[in-house]
């Protein structure tokens, strides 16, 4: 166990705990308005203050954890499955298939991903399910390219050649003999990807294209923060801090896993 | 060399076609696609609808529409905006200089500051400076940039009142003397440029550090030292030249991220660039404008990568003289 | 030897600090030797014997944040009108550096500052490395890399003079068409060609000492002798002293005057080349001689010296016992309790209790 992994696990566990038990932890109803207590600065009663409709920011932030984590995990699962499979196929078969997939990767990498997501989201009804799918469908190319590179070197190794000679089926060779060798970078990318998917989701919510009010999300609390930037600093500080810590947590987890699973690094 | 160049140009062209296909398909198959919008949107005048049907041939099959659209795109005809009937190209070209200014400045900052930090960390490996920058770089990687933008606006704009927080010019810009005009624009640029270069800078510093350490452990470094070359010269002339080559590619690859980030904090800073135009277009569902901006940003990125590729071939003798 | 002393290393030790284990690794111990003008000596040892560390130590090229040196490396500059040496000498000198009787001046290399060290490197002492493919900077032209060493040490020189000098050097190392080679990049040359370029760089300023660290190991067998002949020929013509470092004892036979056998960081035997070859004394040297391909009969397996090098972080072992103990076929009980000294037998020196007087 290394330092990074420990920090990562602690942060991620706290987040998961918060998401699961949001109902019991949060002191107030996250969408309950209280117009007499609008824009209250942080106090013992309202730990992180209240927003422009008098809602408790702390409670809203706790419930946001659910949205962010689920968007992160599901979106990245989609991207990981697509990226890994396309990378495996592209690297293993080579030739025209490889050429087509890699050209597609190049094209995808030319787009500012965020604009592509914005473009698609803007034409759909904003909902977290759409966001998950769209983030998933746009963030696989990097992983596919990486897996392909690894497969190219692995498929020339002797145990793969001997598996081929033994007459094993392609899918068996791919998933039993090759996949385990690329699983470490895939896991690391998974964890890193969650961080960046959460960043994307919060940015979309910030722009009003993600989670819709009155449902809370770190991103849309920040929107109020921006609107009341001159008077209510707490609306900007705390949700951003939450996103920051979450992303740091997943990045630490990724870094820690990389060191743990990579014997050479030790 | 020429064969290589031709090869790159062919790939460039294929990729460009791919970009247009994706832009077109994504917009035309997503729910809320333009022809659906035509029926429900009240923001569009009747004449505009008629013109659109004719212009885009919305009654024709997808591949024919794509082909017609593509033929117009290569003539740089993106149609007119839904909102104010201005030609899309004109709207974009009004905003493009500001965005290019922002991105070129950011790229410059990423390059110089990122390389400097990376080299210094590599030279003082595991010393205090290195450890500090490693942590800052790691955190810089994780920080939401738009949040950083808001924090900087609060601290430098509102609390300290040092820097303007929106636009590119002050309201009294017209009446300022020449030097004052430049200074005014510079002041407006500081925050957007700092924020937009932040994460690219962190990434590049990390890359340069790793790659410098690798190069400094190479035997040719020892040989250069054994020739009596000064350590400074060994680091900058020998090692850095080798690191510089891949840095060119990395800068090219960081373009989409840079431009993508522009959509969000150009909006935050009310910066009159293409990013904010794109955001406004998306919010208004200004279909021709969105497609125009999408195609042009992707094409610009492609061009950036192409230039990086050429520079790469030119600066690396191992590729040049194969 | 009546010739002038050029380099004198006394009671020299090198230790590396190994951070994860918080231990010191004593890579070199009890190193004593002298090098005279135009003398050619060889250090022979297997990998891990500390021979590269020794080569790097003379030019202070070991990673300086983890390396500690003990003892002295005294260098006696021979270039008579070297103004920088004279200038700098008056600044760094202490009385012990100047010998009134012989009127010679000297430096203790590892007390020098960076500036003076840079003056010595490539000018008074230069070095050739093992792998020609990694020795040159891949993105600089060969000509630029040779020019660099000339420019480093000749301040008032015109571009034309530098170019002419580079071309002259390239022809001296017997490279055909030097004008074309000048413009090439390292990856366009063969290993042998690059090693010639490295020799040109090392000899550009006619140094007093050339250290060649396994200069032929990475080359084809047929090239080895060509390159070594060229090297020793050029060194001879410049009256440069040569320190040849190699693992291949048979290679040095025809090229050097004196041989030092290095084992696990200690000199365990030294003598004239003839003495070492025809009358090896130390059990290790004897084994080393029997390992050669030349002496092994056809169809016979090559002999192997069993076991590995001792743990050089274990101070109780390396300072109290014979360093060759666990691999020695002739060991006895005393070898575990007493560390041998270098015993002199007809000018040949050997560090083994069998020869204790």
PDB file of C-alpha atoms in Angstrom, chain B residues 192-282:
ATOM      1  CA  UNK B 192      -8.579  34.268 -19.183  1.00  0.00           C
ATOM      2  CA  UNK B 193      -5.101  33.387 -20.411  1.00  0.00           C
ATOM      3  CA  UNK B 194      -3.932  32.273 -16.968  1.00  0.00           C
ATOM      4  CA  UNK B 195      -6.967  30.053 -16.481  1.00  0.00           C
ATOM      5  CA  UNK B 196      -7.014  28.592 -19.968  1.00  0.00           C
ATOM      6  CA  UNK B 197      -3.328  27.682 -19.867  1.00  0.00           C
ATOM      7  CA  UNK B 198      -3.465  26.267 -16.364  1.00  0.00           C
ATOM      8  CA  UNK B 199      -4.109  22.564 -16.867  1.00  0.00           C
ATOM      9  CA  UNK B 200      -2.188  22.313 -20.126  1.00  0.00           C
ATOM     10  CA  UNK B 201       0.702  23.864 -18.274  1.00  0.00           C
ATOM     11  CA  UNK B 202       0.458  21.299 -15.488  1.00  0.00           C
ATOM     12  CA  UNK B 203       0.425  18.458 -17.996  1.00  0.00           C
ATOM     13  CA  UNK B 204       3.342  19.772 -20.013  1.00  0.00           C
ATOM     14  CA  UNK B 205       5.454  20.487 -16.914  1.00  0.00           C
ATOM     15  CA  UNK B 206       4.899  16.898 -15.812  1.00  0.00           C
ATOM     16  CA  UNK B 207       5.841  15.566 -19.227  1.00  0.00           C
ATOM     17  CA  UNK B 208       8.943  17.746 -19.583  1.00  0.00           C
ATOM     18  CA  UNK B 209      10.143  16.762 -16.116  1.00  0.00           C
ATOM     19  CA  UNK B 210       9.852  13.034 -16.804  1.00  0.00           C
ATOM     20  CA  UNK B 211      11.391  13.288 -20.203  1.00  0.00           C
ATOM     21  CA  UNK B 212      14.256  15.538 -19.047  1.00  0.00           C
ATOM     22  CA  UNK B 213      15.125  13.078 -16.287  1.00  0.00           C
ATOM     23  CA  UNK B 214      15.163  10.295 -18.851  1.00  0.00           C
ATOM     24  CA  UNK B 215      17.405  12.290 -21.195  1.00  0.00           C
ATOM     25  CA  UNK B 216      19.753  13.442 -18.422  1.00  0.00           C
ATOM     26  CA  UNK B 217      20.441   9.801 -17.608  1.00  0.00           C
ATOM     27  CA  UNK B 218      21.470   9.056 -21.172  1.00  0.00           C
ATOM     28  CA  UNK B 219      25.059   8.275 -21.964  1.00  0.00           C
ATOM     29  CA  UNK B 220      25.416  11.146 -24.424  1.00  0.00           C
ATOM     30  CA  UNK B 221      24.916  13.561 -21.524  1.00  0.00           C
ATOM     31  CA  UNK B 222      27.874  12.014 -19.726  1.00  0.00           C
ATOM     32  CA  UNK B 223      29.891  12.211 -22.905  1.00  0.00           C
ATOM     33  CA  UNK B 224      28.977  15.879 -23.338  1.00  0.00           C
ATOM     34  CA  UNK B 225      30.047  16.538 -19.740  1.00  0.00           C
ATOM     35  CA  UNK B 226      33.283  14.651 -20.312  1.00  0.00           C
ATOM     36  CA  UNK B 227      34.011  17.060 -23.171  1.00  0.00           C
ATOM     37  CA  UNK B 228      34.114  19.887 -20.647  1.00  0.00           C
ATOM     38  CA  UNK B 229      30.745  21.357 -21.655  1.00  0.00           C
ATOM     39  CA  UNK B 230      29.144  23.474 -18.952  1.00  0.00           C
ATOM     40  CA  UNK B 231      26.293  21.832 -17.082  1.00  0.00           C
ATOM     41  CA  UNK B 232      23.880  24.594 -18.110  1.00  0.00           C
ATOM     42  CA  UNK B 233      24.717  24.084 -21.757  1.00  0.00           C
ATOM     43  CA  UNK B 234      24.409  20.321 -21.374  1.00  0.00           C
ATOM     44  CA  UNK B 235      20.907  20.722 -19.946  1.00  0.00           C
ATOM     45  CA  UNK B 236      19.607  23.294 -22.424  1.00  0.00           C
ATOM     46  CA  UNK B 237      21.558  22.523 -25.587  1.00  0.00           C
ATOM     47  CA  UNK B 238      21.873  18.742 -25.388  1.00  0.00           C
ATOM     48  CA  UNK B 239      19.075  17.342 -23.245  1.00  0.00           C
ATOM     49  CA  UNK B 240      16.364  19.903 -23.910  1.00  0.00           C
ATOM     50  CA  UNK B 241      16.747  19.662 -27.686  1.00  0.00           C
ATOM     51  CA  UNK B 242      15.753  16.026 -27.398  1.00  0.00           C
ATOM     52  CA  UNK B 243      12.816  16.803 -25.131  1.00  0.00           C
ATOM     53  CA  UNK B 244      11.615  19.630 -27.362  1.00  0.00           C
ATOM     54  CA  UNK B 245      10.771  17.340 -30.259  1.00  0.00           C
ATOM     55  CA  UNK B 246       7.855  15.456 -28.654  1.00  0.00           C
ATOM     56  CA  UNK B 247       6.765  18.665 -26.905  1.00  0.00           C
ATOM     57  CA  UNK B 248       5.774  20.024 -30.308  1.00  0.00           C
ATOM     58  CA  UNK B 249       3.369  17.115 -30.787  1.00  0.00           C
ATOM     59  CA  UNK B 250       1.990  17.454 -27.281  1.00  0.00           C
ATOM     60  CA  UNK B 251       1.240  21.130 -27.852  1.00  0.00           C
ATOM     61  CA  UNK B 252      -0.599  20.158 -31.032  1.00  0.00           C
ATOM     62  CA  UNK B 253      -2.620  17.548 -29.155  1.00  0.00           C
ATOM     63  CA  UNK B 254      -3.492  20.001 -26.384  1.00  0.00           C
ATOM     64  CA  UNK B 255      -5.311  22.247 -28.882  1.00  0.00           C
ATOM     65  CA  UNK B 256      -8.741  20.560 -28.688  1.00  0.00           C
ATOM     66  CA  UNK B 257      -8.647  20.702 -24.910  1.00  0.00           C
ATOM     67  CA  UNK B 258      -7.671  24.359 -25.017  1.00  0.00           C
ATOM     68  CA  UNK B 259     -10.424  25.248 -27.474  1.00  0.00           C
ATOM     69  CA  UNK B 260     -12.929  23.017 -25.660  1.00  0.00           C
ATOM     70  CA  UNK B 261     -12.142  24.788 -22.401  1.00  0.00           C
ATOM     71  CA  UNK B 262     -12.721  28.068 -24.217  1.00  0.00           C
ATOM     72  CA  UNK B 263     -16.439  27.335 -24.505  1.00  0.00           C
ATOM     73  CA  UNK B 264     -16.833  27.451 -20.760  1.00  0.00           C
ATOM     74  CA  UNK B 265     -14.579  30.198 -19.530  1.00  0.00           C
ATOM     75  CA  UNK B 266     -15.002  32.485 -22.483  1.00  0.00           C
ATOM     76  CA  UNK B 267     -18.582  32.390 -21.263  1.00  0.00           C
ATOM     77  CA  UNK B 268     -17.580  33.027 -17.650  1.00  0.00           C
ATOM     78  CA  UNK B 269     -15.313  35.937 -18.533  1.00  0.00           C
ATOM     79  CA  UNK B 270     -17.760  37.240 -21.144  1.00  0.00           C
ATOM     80  CA  UNK B 271     -14.811  37.093 -23.524  1.00  0.00           C
ATOM     81  CA  UNK B 272     -15.857  37.986 -27.071  1.00  0.00           C
ATOM     82  CA  UNK B 273     -14.449  34.846 -28.698  1.00  0.00           C
ATOM     83  CA  UNK B 274     -15.711  31.908 -30.695  1.00  0.00           C
ATOM     84  CA  UNK B 275     -16.223  29.823 -27.566  1.00  0.00           C
ATOM     85  CA  UNK B 276     -18.838  32.157 -26.186  1.00  0.00           C
ATOM     86  CA  UNK B 277     -20.407  32.448 -29.623  1.00  0.00           C
ATOM     87  CA  UNK B 278     -20.624  28.648 -29.685  1.00  0.00           C
ATOM     88  CA  UNK B 279     -22.201  28.549 -26.257  1.00  0.00           C
ATOM     89  CA  UNK B 280     -24.757  31.178 -27.222  1.00  0.00           C
ATOM     90  CA  UNK B 281     -25.467  29.315 -30.446  1.00  0.00           C
ATOM     91  CA  UNK B 282     -26.062  26.127 -28.524  1.00  0.00           C
TER      92      UNK B 282
END
